[in-house]
Short mmCIF file of N, CA and C in Angstrom, two decimals:
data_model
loop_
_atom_site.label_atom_id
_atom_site.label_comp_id
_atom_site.label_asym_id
_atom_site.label_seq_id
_atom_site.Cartn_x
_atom_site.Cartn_y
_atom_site.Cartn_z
N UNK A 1 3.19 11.16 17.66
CA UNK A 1 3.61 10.56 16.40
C UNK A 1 2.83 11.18 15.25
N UNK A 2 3.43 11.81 14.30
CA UNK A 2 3.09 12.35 12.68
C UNK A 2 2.37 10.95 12.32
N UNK A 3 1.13 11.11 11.77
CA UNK A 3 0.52 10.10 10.69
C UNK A 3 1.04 10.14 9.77
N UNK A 4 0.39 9.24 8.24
CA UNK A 4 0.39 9.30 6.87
C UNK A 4 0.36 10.19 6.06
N UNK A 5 1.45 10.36 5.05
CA UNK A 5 1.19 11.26 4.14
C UNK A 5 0.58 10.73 2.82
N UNK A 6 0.19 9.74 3.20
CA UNK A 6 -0.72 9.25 1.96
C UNK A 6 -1.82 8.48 1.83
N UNK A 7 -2.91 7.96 1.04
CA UNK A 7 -4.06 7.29 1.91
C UNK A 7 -4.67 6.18 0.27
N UNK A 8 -5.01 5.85 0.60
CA UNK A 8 -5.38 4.81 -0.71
C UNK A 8 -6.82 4.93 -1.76
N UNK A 9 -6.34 5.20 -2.91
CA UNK A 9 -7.60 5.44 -3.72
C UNK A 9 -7.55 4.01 -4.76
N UNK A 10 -9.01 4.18 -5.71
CA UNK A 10 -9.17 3.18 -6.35
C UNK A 10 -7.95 2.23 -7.20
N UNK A 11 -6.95 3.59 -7.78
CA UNK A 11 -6.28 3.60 -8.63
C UNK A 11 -4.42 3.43 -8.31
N UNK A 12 -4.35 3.54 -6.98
CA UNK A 12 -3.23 3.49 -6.41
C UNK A 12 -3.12 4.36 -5.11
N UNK A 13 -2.07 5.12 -4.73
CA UNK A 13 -2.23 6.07 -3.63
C UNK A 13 -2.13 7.29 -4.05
N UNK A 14 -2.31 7.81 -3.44
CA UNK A 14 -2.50 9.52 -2.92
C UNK A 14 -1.75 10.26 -1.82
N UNK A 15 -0.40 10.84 -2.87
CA UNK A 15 0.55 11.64 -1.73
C UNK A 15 0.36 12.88 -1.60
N UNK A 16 0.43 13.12 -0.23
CA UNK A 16 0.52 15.06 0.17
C UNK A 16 1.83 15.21 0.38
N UNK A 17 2.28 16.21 -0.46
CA UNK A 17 3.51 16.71 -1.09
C UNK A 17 3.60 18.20 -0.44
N UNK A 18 5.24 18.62 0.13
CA UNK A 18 5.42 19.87 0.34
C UNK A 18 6.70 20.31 -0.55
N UNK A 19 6.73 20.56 -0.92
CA UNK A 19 8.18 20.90 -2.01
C UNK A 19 8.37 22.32 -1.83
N UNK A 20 10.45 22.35 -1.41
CA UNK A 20 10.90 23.56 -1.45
C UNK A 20 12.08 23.56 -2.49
N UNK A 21 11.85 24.29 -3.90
CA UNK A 21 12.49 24.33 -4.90
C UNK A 21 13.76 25.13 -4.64
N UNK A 22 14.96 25.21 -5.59
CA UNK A 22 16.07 25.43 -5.30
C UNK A 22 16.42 25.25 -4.04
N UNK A 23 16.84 24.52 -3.63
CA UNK A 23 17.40 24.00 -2.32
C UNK A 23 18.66 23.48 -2.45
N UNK A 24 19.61 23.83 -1.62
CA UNK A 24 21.03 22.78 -1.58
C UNK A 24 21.54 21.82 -1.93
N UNK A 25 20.28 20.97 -1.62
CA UNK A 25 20.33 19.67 -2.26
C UNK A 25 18.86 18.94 -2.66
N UNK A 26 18.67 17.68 -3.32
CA UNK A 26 17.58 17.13 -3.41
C UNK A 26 17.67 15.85 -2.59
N UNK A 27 16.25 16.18 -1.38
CA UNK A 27 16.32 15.07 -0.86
C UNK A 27 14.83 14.81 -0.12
N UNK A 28 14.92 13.66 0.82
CA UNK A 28 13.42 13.74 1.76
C UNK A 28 13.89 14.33 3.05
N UNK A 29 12.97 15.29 3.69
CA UNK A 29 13.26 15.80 4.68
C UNK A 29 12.55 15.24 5.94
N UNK A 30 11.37 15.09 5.71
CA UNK A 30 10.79 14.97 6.75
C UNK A 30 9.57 14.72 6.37
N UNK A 31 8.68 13.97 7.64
CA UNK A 31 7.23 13.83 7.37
C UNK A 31 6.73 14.63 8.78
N UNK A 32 5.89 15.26 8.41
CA UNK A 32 5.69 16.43 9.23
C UNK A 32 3.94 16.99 9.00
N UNK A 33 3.43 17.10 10.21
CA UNK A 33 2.12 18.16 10.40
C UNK A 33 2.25 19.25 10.37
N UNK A 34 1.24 20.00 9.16
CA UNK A 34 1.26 21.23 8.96
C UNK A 34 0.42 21.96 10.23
N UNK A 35 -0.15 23.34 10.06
CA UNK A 35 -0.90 24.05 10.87
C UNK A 35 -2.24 23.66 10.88
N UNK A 36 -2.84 22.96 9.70
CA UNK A 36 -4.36 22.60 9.47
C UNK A 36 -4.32 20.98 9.80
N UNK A 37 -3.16 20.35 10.46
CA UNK A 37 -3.57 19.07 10.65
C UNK A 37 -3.23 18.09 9.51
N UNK A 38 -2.71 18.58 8.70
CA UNK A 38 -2.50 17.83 7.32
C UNK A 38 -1.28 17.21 7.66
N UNK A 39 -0.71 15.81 6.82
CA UNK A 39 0.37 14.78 7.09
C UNK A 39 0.96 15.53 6.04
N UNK A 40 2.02 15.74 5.58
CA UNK A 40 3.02 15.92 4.40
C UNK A 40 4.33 15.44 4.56
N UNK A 41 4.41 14.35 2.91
CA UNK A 41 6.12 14.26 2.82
C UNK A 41 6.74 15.74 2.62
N UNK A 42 7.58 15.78 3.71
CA UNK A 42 8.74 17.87 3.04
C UNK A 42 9.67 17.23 2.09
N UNK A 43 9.61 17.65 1.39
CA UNK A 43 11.02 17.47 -0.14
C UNK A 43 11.99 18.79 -0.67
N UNK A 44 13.27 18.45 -0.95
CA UNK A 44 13.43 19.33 -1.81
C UNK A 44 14.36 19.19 -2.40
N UNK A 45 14.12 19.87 -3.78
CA UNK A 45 15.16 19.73 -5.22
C UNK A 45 15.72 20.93 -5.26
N UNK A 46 16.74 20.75 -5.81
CA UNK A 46 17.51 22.02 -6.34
C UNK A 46 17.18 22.23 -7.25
N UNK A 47 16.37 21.88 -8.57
CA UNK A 47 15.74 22.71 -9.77
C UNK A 47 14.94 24.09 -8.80
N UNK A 48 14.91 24.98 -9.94
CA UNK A 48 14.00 26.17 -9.87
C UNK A 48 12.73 26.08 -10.44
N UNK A 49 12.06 26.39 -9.80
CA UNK A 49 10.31 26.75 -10.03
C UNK A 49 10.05 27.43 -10.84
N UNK A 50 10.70 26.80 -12.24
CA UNK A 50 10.32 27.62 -13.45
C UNK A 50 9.71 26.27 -14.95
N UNK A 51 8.86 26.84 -15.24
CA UNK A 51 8.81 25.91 -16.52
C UNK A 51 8.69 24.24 -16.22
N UNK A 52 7.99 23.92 -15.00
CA UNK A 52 7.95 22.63 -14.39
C UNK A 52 9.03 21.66 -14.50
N UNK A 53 10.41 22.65 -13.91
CA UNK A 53 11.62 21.86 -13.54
C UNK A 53 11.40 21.44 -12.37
N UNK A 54 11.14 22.15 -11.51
CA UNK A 54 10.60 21.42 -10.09
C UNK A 54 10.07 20.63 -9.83
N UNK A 55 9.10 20.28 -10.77
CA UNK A 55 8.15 19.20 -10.64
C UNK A 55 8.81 18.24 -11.00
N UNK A 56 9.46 18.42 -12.18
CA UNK A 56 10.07 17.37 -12.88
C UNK A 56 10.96 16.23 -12.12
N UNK A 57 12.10 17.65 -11.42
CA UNK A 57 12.82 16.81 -10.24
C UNK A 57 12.48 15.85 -9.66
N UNK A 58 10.96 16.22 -8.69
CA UNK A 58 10.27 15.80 -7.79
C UNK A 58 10.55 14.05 -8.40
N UNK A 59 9.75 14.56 -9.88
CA UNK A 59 9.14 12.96 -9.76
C UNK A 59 10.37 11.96 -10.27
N UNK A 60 11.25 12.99 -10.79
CA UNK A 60 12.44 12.16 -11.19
C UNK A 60 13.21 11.35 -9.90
N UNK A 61 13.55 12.16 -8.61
CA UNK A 61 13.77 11.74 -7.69
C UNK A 61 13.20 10.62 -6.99
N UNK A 62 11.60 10.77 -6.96
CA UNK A 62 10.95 10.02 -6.32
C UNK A 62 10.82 8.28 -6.77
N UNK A 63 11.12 8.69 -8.29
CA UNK A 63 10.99 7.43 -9.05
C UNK A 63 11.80 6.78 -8.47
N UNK A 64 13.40 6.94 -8.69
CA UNK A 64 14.58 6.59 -8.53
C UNK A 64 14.34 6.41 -7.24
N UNK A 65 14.05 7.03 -6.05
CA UNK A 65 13.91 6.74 -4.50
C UNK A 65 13.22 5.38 -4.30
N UNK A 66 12.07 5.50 -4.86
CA UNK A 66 10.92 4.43 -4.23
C UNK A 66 11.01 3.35 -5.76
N UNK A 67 11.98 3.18 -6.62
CA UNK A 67 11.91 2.24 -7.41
C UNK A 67 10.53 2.23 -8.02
N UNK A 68 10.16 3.41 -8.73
CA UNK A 68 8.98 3.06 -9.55
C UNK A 68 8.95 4.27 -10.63
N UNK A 69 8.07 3.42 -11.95
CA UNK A 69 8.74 4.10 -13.12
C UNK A 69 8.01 5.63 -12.81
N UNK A 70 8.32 6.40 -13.73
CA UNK A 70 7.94 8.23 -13.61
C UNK A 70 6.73 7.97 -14.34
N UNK A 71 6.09 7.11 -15.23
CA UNK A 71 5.38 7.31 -16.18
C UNK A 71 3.64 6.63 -14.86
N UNK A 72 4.58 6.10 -13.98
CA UNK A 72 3.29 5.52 -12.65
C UNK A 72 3.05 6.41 -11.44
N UNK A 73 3.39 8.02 -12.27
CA UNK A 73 3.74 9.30 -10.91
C UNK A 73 2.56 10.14 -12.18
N UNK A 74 1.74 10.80 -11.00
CA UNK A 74 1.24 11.82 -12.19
C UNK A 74 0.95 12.82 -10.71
N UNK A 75 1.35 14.14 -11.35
CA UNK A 75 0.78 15.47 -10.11
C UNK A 75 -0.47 15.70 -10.46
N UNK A 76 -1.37 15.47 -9.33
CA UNK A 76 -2.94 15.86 -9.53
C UNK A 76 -3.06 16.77 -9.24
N UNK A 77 -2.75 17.48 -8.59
CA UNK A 77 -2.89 19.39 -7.69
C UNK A 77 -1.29 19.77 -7.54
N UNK A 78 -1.97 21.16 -7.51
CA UNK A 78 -0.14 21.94 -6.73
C UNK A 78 0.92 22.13 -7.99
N UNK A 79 0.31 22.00 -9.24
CA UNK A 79 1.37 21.98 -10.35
C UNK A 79 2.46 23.51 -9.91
N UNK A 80 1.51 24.56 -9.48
CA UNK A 80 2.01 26.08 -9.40
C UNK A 80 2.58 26.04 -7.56
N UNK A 81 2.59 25.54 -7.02
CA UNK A 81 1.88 25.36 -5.28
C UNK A 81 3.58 24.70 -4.72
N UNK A 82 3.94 25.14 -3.40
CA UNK A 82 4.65 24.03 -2.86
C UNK A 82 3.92 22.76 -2.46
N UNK A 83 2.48 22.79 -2.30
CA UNK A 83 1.86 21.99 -1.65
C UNK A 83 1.54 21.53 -2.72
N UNK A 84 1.62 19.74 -3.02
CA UNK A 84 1.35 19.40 -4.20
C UNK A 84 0.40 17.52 -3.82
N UNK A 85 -0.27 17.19 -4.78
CA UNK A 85 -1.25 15.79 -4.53
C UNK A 85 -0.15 14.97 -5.49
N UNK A 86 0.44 13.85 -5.57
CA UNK A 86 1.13 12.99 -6.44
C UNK A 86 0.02 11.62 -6.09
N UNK A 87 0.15 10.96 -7.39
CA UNK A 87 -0.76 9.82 -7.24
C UNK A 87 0.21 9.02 -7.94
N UNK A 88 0.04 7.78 -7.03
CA UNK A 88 1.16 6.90 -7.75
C UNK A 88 0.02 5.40 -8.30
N UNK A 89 0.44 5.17 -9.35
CA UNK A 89 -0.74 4.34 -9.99
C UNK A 89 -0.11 3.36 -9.61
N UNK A 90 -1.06 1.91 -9.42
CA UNK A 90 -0.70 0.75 -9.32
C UNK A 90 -1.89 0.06 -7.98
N UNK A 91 -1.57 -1.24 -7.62
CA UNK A 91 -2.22 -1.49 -7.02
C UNK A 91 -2.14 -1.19 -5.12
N UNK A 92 -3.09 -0.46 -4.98
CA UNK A 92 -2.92 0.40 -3.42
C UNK A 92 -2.02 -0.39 -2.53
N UNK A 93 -2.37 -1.56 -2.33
CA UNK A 93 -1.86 -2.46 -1.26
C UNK A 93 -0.50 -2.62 -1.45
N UNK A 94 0.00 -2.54 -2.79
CA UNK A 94 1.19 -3.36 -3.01
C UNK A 94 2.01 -1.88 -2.88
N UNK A 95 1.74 -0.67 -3.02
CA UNK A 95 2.26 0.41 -3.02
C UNK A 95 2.46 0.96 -1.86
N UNK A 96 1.63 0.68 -0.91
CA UNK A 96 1.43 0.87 0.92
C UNK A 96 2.31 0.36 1.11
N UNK A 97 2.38 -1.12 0.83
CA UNK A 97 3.24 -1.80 1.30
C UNK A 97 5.13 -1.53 1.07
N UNK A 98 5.11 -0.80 0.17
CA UNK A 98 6.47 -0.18 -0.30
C UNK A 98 6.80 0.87 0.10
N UNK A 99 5.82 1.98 0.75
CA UNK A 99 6.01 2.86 1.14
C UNK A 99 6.66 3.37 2.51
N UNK A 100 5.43 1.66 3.43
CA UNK A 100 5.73 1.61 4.34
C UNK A 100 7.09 1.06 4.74
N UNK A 101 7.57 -0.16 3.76
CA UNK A 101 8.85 -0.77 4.27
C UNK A 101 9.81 0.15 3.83
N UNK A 102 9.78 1.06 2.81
CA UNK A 102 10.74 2.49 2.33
C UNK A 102 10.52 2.90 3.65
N UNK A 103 10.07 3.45 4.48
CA UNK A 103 9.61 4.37 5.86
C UNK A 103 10.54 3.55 6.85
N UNK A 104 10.42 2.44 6.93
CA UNK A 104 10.91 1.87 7.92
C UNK A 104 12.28 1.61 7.42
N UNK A 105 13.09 1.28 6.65
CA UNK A 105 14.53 1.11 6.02
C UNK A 105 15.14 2.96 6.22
N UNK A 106 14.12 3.63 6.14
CA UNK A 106 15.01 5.16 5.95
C UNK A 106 14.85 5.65 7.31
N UNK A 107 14.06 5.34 8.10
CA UNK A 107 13.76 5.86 9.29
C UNK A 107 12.80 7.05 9.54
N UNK A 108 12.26 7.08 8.06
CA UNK A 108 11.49 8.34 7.86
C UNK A 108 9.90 8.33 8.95
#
């Protein structure tokens, strides 16, 4: 069994992000172990990796996915990177807790 792709800080959580830009479609792919042992949500948008449309997607999607505003999404690492840190502000527990019952409703 794949662990967590995310883990709890003071301020809310802490996601490990894999993003593959221009893609077919925008969606969640998978939660998946990399080669170093790392948990990552795989994502991908069809924006292009230009001028932080990609990113943009990301968080536009994610908002709309997990019901939470864009302005409670900030990218901490990976702005240039497929591999990216998203921190979602709010209170940890109550955000676990959404993540996890999102996980379990999608089958992710």
């Amino acid at each position: 069994m794949v662990g967590v792709f995310f883990n709890e800080v003071s301020d809310g959580l802490q996601l490990r992000l894999k993003l593959t830009p221009k893609a077919k479609k925008t969606a969640i792919n998978a939660i998946m172990e990399e080669a170093d042992g790392t948990v990552v949500l795989k994502l991908s948008v069809t924006a292009a990796p230009e001028k932080g449309k990609a990113n943009a997607a990301l968080i536009k999607f994610l908002s709309k996915e997990w019901k939470l505003a864009k302005s409670d999404m900030e990218l901490t690492a990976g702005e240039l990177s497929r591999h990216k840190t998203l921190l979602l502000k709010g209170e940890p527990s109550v955000l676990k807790q959404r993540l996890i019952d999102w996980m379990k409703q999608n089958n992710v």
